[in-house]
PDB file of C-alpha atoms in Angstrom:
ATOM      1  CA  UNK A 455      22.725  63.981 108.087  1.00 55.00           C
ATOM      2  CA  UNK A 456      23.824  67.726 107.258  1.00 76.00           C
ATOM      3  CA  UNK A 457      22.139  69.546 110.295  1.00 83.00           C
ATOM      4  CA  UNK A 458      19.553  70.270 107.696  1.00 90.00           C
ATOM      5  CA  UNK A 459      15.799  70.797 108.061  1.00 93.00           C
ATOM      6  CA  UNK A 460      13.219  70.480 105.863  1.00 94.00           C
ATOM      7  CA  UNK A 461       9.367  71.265 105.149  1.00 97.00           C
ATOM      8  CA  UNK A 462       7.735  70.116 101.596  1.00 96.00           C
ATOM      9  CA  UNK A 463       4.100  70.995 100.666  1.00 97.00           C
ATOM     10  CA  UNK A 464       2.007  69.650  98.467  1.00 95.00           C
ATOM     11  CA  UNK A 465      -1.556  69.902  97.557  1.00 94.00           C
ATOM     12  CA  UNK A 466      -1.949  66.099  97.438  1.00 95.00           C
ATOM     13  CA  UNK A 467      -2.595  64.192 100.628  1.00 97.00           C
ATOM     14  CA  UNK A 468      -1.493  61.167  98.640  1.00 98.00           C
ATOM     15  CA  UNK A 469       1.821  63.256  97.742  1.00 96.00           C
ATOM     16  CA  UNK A 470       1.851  64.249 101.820  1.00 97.00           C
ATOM     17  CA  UNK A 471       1.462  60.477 102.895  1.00 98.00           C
ATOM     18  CA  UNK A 472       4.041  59.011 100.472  1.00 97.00           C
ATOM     19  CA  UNK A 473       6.298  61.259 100.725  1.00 97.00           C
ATOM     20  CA  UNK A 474       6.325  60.847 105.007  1.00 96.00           C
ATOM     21  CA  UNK A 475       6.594  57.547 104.744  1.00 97.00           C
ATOM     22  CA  UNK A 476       9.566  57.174 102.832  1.00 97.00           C
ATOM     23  CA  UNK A 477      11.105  59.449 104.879  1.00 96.00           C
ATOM     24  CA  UNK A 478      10.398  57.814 108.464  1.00 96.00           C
ATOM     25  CA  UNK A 479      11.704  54.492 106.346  1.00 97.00           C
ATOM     26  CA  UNK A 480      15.241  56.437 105.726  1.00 95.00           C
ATOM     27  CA  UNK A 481      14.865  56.812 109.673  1.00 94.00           C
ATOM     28  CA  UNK A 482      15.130  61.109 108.931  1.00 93.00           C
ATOM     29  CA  UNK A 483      11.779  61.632 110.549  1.00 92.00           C
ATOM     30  CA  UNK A 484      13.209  63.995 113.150  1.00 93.00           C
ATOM     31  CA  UNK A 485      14.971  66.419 110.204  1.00 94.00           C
ATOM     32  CA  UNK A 486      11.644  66.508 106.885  1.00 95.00           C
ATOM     33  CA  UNK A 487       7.986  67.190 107.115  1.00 96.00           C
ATOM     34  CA  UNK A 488       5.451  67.114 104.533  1.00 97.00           C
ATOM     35  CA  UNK A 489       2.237  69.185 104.269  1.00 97.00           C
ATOM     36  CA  UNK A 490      -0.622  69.603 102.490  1.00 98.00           C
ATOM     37  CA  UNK A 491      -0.815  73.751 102.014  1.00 97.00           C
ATOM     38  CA  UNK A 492      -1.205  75.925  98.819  1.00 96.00           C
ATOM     39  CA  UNK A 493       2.324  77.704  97.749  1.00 95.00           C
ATOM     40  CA  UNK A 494       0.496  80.388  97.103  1.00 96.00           C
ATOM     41  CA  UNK A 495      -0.699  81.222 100.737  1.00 96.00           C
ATOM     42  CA  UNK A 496       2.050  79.130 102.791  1.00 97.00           C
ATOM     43  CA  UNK A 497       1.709  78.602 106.613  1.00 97.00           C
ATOM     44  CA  UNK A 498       4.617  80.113 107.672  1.00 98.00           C
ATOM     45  CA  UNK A 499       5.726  82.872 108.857  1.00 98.00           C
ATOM     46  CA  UNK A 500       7.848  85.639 107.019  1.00 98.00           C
ATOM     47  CA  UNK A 501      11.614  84.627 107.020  1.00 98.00           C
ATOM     48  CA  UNK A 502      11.267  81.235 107.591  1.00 97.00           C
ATOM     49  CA  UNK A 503      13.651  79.364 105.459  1.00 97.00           C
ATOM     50  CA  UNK A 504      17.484  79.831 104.427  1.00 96.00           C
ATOM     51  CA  UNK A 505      16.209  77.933 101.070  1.00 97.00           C
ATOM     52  CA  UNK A 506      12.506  77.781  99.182  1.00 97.00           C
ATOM     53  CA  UNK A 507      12.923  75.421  96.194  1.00 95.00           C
ATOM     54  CA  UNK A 508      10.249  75.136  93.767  1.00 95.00           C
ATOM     55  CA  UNK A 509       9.878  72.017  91.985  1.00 91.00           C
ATOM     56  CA  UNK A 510       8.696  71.837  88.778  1.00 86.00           C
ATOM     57  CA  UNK A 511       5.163  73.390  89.679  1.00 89.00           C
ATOM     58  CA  UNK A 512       5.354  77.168  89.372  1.00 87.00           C
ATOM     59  CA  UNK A 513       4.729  76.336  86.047  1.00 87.00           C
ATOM     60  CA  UNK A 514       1.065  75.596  86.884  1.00 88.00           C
ATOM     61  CA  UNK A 515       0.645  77.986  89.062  1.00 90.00           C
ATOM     62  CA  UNK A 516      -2.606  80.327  87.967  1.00 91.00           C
ATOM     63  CA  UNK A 517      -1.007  83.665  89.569  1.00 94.00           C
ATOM     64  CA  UNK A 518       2.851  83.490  88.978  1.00 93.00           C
ATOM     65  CA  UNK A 519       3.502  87.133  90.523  1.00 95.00           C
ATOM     66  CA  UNK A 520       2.186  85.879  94.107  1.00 96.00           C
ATOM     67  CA  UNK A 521       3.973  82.723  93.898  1.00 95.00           C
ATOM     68  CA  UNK A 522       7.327  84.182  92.817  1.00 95.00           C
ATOM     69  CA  UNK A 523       6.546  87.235  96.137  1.00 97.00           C
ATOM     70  CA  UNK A 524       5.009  84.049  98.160  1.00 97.00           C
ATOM     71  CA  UNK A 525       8.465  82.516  97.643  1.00 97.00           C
ATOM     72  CA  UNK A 526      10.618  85.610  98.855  1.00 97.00           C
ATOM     73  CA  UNK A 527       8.350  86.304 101.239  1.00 98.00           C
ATOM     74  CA  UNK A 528       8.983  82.706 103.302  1.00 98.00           C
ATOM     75  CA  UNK A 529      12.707  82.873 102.201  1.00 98.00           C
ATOM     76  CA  UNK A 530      14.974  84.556 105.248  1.00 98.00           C
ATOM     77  CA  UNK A 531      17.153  87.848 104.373  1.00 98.00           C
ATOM     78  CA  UNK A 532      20.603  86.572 102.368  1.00 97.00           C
ATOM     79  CA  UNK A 533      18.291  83.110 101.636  1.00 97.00           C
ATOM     80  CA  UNK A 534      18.241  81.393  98.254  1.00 97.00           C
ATOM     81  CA  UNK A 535      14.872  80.925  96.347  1.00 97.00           C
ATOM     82  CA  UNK A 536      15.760  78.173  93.764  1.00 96.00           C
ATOM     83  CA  UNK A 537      12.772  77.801  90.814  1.00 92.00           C
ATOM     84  CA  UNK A 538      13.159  74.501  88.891  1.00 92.00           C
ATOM     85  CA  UNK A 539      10.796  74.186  85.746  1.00 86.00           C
ATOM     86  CA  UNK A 540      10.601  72.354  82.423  1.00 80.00           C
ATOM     87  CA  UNK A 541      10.187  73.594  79.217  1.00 76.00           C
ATOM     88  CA  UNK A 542       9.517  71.344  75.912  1.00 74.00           C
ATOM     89  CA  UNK A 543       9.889  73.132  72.846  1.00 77.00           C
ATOM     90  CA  UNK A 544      10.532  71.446  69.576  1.00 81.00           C
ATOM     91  CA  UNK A 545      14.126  71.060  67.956  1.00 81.00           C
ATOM     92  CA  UNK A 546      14.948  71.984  64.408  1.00 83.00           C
ATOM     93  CA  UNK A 547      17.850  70.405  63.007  1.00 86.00           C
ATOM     94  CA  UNK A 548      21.063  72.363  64.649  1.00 81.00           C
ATOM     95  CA  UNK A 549      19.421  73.847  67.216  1.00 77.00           C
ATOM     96  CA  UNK A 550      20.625  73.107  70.957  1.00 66.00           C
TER      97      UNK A 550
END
């Protein structure tokens, strides 16, 4: 391990439950936990994490100001907020 801790959330108890027992399977039990919460009122407090990394969900998120402040708000001073998301747009010949 890296000395690393980690917290996911989800809204799915399915999600939750998979995602707990894969991890007790890679014995790292001790070092991730998995919740079912809403991103856009986390329970934690201010300044919890040295990273917040979104997953490819802010893009259904219905109020993208209070998840983007949500976000900084759980993310420690000098932390790193990391926001993944797709986008599908359709290619013209020679675009990129």
């Amino acid at each position: 391990t890296f000395g690393a801790y980690t917290h996911g959330i989800t809204l799915s108890p399915k999600q939750r439950d998979m995602a707990q027992a894969l991890t007790e399977k890679a014995s790292l039990g001790e070092f991730c936990k998995f919740s079912v919460a809403d991103a856009l009122k986390m329970p934690f407090p201010d300044n919890s994490f040295d990273l917040v990394w979104s997953l490819e969900s802010g893009e259904h998120m219905p109020d993208k100001f209070s998840f983007m402040k949500e976000m900084s708000r759980v993310c420690k001073p000098g932390g790193r907020v990391i926001l993944v998301t797709w986008v599908h747009r359709n290619l013209r010949e020679g675009d990129t």
